[in-house]
Coordinates of C-alpha atoms in Angstrom, one line a residue:
Chain A
X814 CA 55.3 71.3 51.4
X815 CA 58.9 70.1 51.9
X816 CA 58.8 66.5 53.1
X817 CA 61.3 64.1 54.6
X818 CA 60.2 60.5 54.6
X819 CA 61.5 57.7 56.8
X820 CA 60.2 54.2 57.4
X821 CA 58.9 54.2 60.9
X822 CA 60.0 50.5 61.5
X823 CA 60.9 49.0 63.7
X824 CA 64.0 47.7 62.0
X825 CA 65.3 44.7 63.9
X826 CA 68.9 43.5 63.4
X827 CA 71.0 41.0 65.3
X828 CA 74.0 42.2 67.3
X829 CA 77.1 42.6 65.1
X830 CA 75.1 43.1 61.9
X831 CA 74.9 46.2 59.7
X832 CA 71.8 48.4 60.2
X833 CA 70.8 50.4 57.2
X834 CA 68.5 53.4 57.7
X835 CA 67.0 55.3 54.8
X836 CA 65.6 58.8 54.3
X837 CA 64.1 60.4 51.2
X838 CA 63.4 64.1 50.7
X839 CA 61.3 66.1 48.4
X840 CA 63.1 69.4 48.1
X841 CA 65.7 69.2 45.3
X842 CA 67.4 72.4 46.6
X843 CA 68.3 70.7 49.9
X844 CA 71.8 71.4 51.0
X845 CA 72.5 70.0 54.5
X846 CA 71.6 66.5 55.8
X847 CA 71.8 65.3 59.4
X848 CA 71.2 62.1 61.4
X849 CA 70.2 62.3 65.0
X850 CA 69.8 59.4 67.5
X851 CA 67.0 59.7 70.1
X852 CA 66.7 57.3 73.0
X853 CA 63.2 57.0 74.4
X854 CA 62.4 59.9 76.7
X855 CA 65.6 61.8 75.7
X856 CA 66.4 64.6 73.3
X857 CA 68.0 64.0 69.9
X858 CA 71.8 63.6 69.7
X859 CA 73.6 64.6 66.5
X860 CA 75.6 61.7 65.2
X861 CA 76.4 62.6 61.5
X862 CA 76.1 65.4 59.1
X863 CA 76.8 65.4 55.3
X864 CA 76.8 68.1 52.7
X865 CA 78.3 66.6 49.6
X866 CA 77.4 63.6 47.5
X867 CA 79.1 60.4 48.5
X868 CA 80.0 58.7 51.7
X869 CA 81.1 60.1 55.0
X870 CA 82.5 57.8 57.7
X871 CA 82.8 58.3 61.4
X872 CA 83.7 55.3 63.5
X873 CA 80.9 52.7 63.0
X874 CA 78.7 55.2 61.2
X875 CA 78.6 56.0 57.5
X876 CA 76.3 58.5 56.0
X877 CA 75.6 58.2 52.3
X878 CA 74.1 61.0 50.2
X879 CA 72.7 60.8 46.7
X880 CA 71.3 64.2 45.7
X881 CA 70.2 63.0 42.2
X882 CA 68.0 60.3 43.8
X883 CA 67.1 62.5 46.7
X884 CA 68.0 60.1 49.4
X885 CA 70.4 59.9 52.4
X886 CA 71.1 56.8 54.3
X887 CA 72.9 55.9 57.5
X888 CA 74.8 52.6 58.0
X889 CA 75.7 51.4 61.4
X890 CA 78.3 48.6 61.4
X891 CA 78.8 46.1 64.1
X892 CA 75.4 47.1 65.6
X893 CA 75.2 46.9 69.4
X894 CA 72.1 46.7 71.7
X895 CA 73.0 50.2 72.9
X896 CA 72.3 51.4 69.3
X897 CA 68.6 50.6 69.8
X898 CA 66.9 54.0 69.5
X899 CA 64.9 56.1 67.0
X900 CA 67.0 57.6 64.2
X901 CA 65.9 61.0 62.9
X902 CA 66.8 62.3 59.5
X903 CA 66.8 66.1 59.1
X904 CA 67.2 68.1 55.9
X905 CA 67.7 71.8 55.2
X906 CA 67.1 73.6 51.9
X907 CA 67.2 77.1 50.6
X908 CA 65.1 78.4 53.4
X909 CA 67.7 77.1 55.9
X910 CA 64.8 75.7 58.1
X911 CA 65.4 72.1 59.0
X912 CA 62.7 69.6 58.3
X913 CA 62.8 66.3 60.3
X914 CA 61.4 63.0 59.4
X915 CA 59.3 61.0 61.8
X916 CA 62.2 58.7 62.6
X917 CA 63.0 55.0 62.2
X918 CA 63.0 52.8 65.3
X919 CA 66.0 50.5 65.4
X920 CA 66.1 47.4 67.6
X921 CA 69.4 45.5 68.0
X922 CA 68.8 42.2 69.6
X923 CA 71.5 40.1 71.3
Chain B
X1274 CA 82.2 72.2 78.7
X1275 CA 78.5 72.3 79.6
X1276 CA 76.1 71.4 76.9
X1277 CA 72.8 73.1 76.1
X1278 CA 70.7 73.6 79.3
X1279 CA 67.0 74.0 79.5
X1280 CA 64.6 74.8 82.3
X1281 CA 62.3 73.6 83.7
X1282 CA 62.5 69.9 82.8
X1283 CA 58.8 69.3 83.3
X1284 CA 55.8 71.6 83.5
X1285 CA 52.1 71.2 84.0
X1286 CA 49.8 74.0 83.0
X1287 CA 46.1 74.5 82.5
X1288 CA 44.4 75.5 79.2
X1289 CA 44.5 79.3 78.7
X1290 CA 47.6 79.9 80.8
X1291 CA 50.9 81.2 79.7
X1292 CA 54.3 79.5 79.9
X1293 CA 57.9 80.6 79.6
X1294 CA 60.7 78.1 78.7
X1295 CA 64.4 78.9 79.0
X1296 CA 67.5 77.8 77.3
X1297 CA 71.2 78.5 77.5
X1298 CA 73.4 77.5 74.5
X1299 CA 76.8 75.9 74.4
X1300 CA 79.5 78.4 75.4
X1301 CA 80.6 80.2 72.2
X1302 CA 77.4 79.5 70.3
X1303 CA 75.4 82.5 69.3
X1304 CA 72.4 80.7 67.7
X1305 CA 69.5 79.2 69.5
X1306 CA 66.6 77.4 67.8
X1307 CA 63.4 76.1 69.3
X1308 CA 61.5 73.0 68.3
X1309 CA 58.3 71.2 69.3
X1310 CA 58.2 67.5 69.3
X1311 CA 55.0 65.6 69.9
X1312 CA 55.0 61.8 70.5
X1313 CA 55.8 59.8 67.4
X1314 CA 56.9 62.7 65.3
X1315 CA 60.1 64.4 64.5
X1316 CA 60.9 67.9 66.0
X1317 CA 59.1 70.8 64.3
X1318 CA 61.0 74.0 63.9
X1319 CA 59.5 77.0 65.7
X1320 CA 62.1 79.8 65.8
X1321 CA 65.8 80.5 65.3
X1322 CA 67.6 83.5 66.8
X1323 CA 71.1 84.6 66.0
X1324 CA 72.8 87.6 67.7
X1325 CA 69.4 88.5 69.2
X1326 CA 67.7 88.7 65.9
X1327 CA 65.0 86.3 64.6
X1328 CA 66.5 84.4 61.6
X1329 CA 63.8 81.9 61.0
X1330 CA 60.2 81.2 61.9
X1331 CA 58.2 78.0 61.5
X1332 CA 54.5 77.5 60.9
X1333 CA 53.3 78.2 64.4
X1334 CA 50.6 80.7 65.5
X1335 CA 51.3 84.1 67.0
X1336 CA 50.7 82.6 70.5
X1337 CA 54.3 81.5 70.2
X1338 CA 57.1 84.1 70.7
X1339 CA 60.7 84.0 71.6
X1340 CA 63.6 86.3 72.3
X1341 CA 67.4 86.1 72.8
X1342 CA 69.3 87.9 75.4
X1343 CA 72.8 89.6 75.2
X1344 CA 74.4 86.5 76.8
X1345 CA 72.7 84.4 74.0
X1346 CA 70.3 82.6 76.3
X1347 CA 66.8 82.5 75.0
X1348 CA 63.2 82.3 76.2
X1349 CA 60.2 80.7 74.4
X1350 CA 56.8 82.0 75.4
X1351 CA 53.5 80.4 74.7
X1352 CA 50.2 82.3 75.4
X1353 CA 46.7 80.9 75.7
X1354 CA 47.8 77.3 76.0
X1355 CA 45.8 74.6 74.2
X1356 CA 45.7 70.9 74.9
X1357 CA 47.6 70.4 71.6
X1358 CA 50.5 72.4 72.9
X1359 CA 51.4 69.4 75.1
X1360 CA 54.8 68.3 73.8
X1361 CA 58.5 68.1 74.4
X1362 CA 60.1 71.5 73.7
X1363 CA 63.6 71.4 72.5
X1364 CA 66.2 74.1 72.3
X1365 CA 69.2 73.6 69.9
X1366 CA 72.4 75.5 69.9
X1367 CA 74.6 76.2 66.9
X1368 CA 77.6 78.2 65.9
X1369 CA 76.0 79.1 62.6
X1370 CA 74.0 82.1 61.5
X1371 CA 71.3 80.0 60.0
X1372 CA 69.6 76.8 61.1
X1373 CA 71.3 74.7 58.5
X1374 CA 74.4 74.4 60.6
X1375 CA 74.9 71.5 62.9
X1376 CA 72.7 71.8 65.9
X1377 CA 73.0 70.3 69.4
X1378 CA 69.9 69.8 71.4
X1379 CA 69.3 70.4 75.1
X1380 CA 67.5 67.9 77.3
X1381 CA 64.1 69.5 76.6
X1382 CA 61.1 70.7 78.6
X1383 CA 58.2 68.4 78.8
X1384 CA 55.0 70.5 78.8
X1385 CA 51.7 69.0 79.7
X1386 CA 48.5 71.1 79.3
X1387 CA 45.4 69.9 81.1

């Protein structure tokens, strides 16, 4: 059973701080890694994807992938109250079927 | 450009009934995937269709079926509804042939089974 693990949180950070969200996965053959943001009552919104080891930056977001350690993380710089949401990690492996984690709830307080 | 659209937005059904959910992908996208999301969980993969062919199937019973039309829109059908089928049903659109490509979700259909 392929698993994707996330701390459910909530992770609480002050406005302007860096929020660090982590995700571990069990399938060593995993190839594609995605971060989605989901506001309460809404559908997931794709914010980052990464395929290769290392860092990928897009605006205030940085995705970090370490395949040897089987983890992927998302850093949000200069966190804003509007970033308060659940962040879902999704991983696909050789079967190409995405497996989602349960999500981490992030609260950014003013 | 319009994003992924889904209909209806909300639906209430009784146990044992049948339901059909509809999805239109982003223009130019040929792949549609269906997911079920229950409260407090991440989305669970149900099906993926590409060019009208099933490309992936998740661990769901045969009561769940889907199809894709020539215009790339898709339907998800669920027969003999159970209380446990109550969930948010999400459609995701992708340009890729397999579900590992970046996917963009529609607003979802909230299904309540009573």
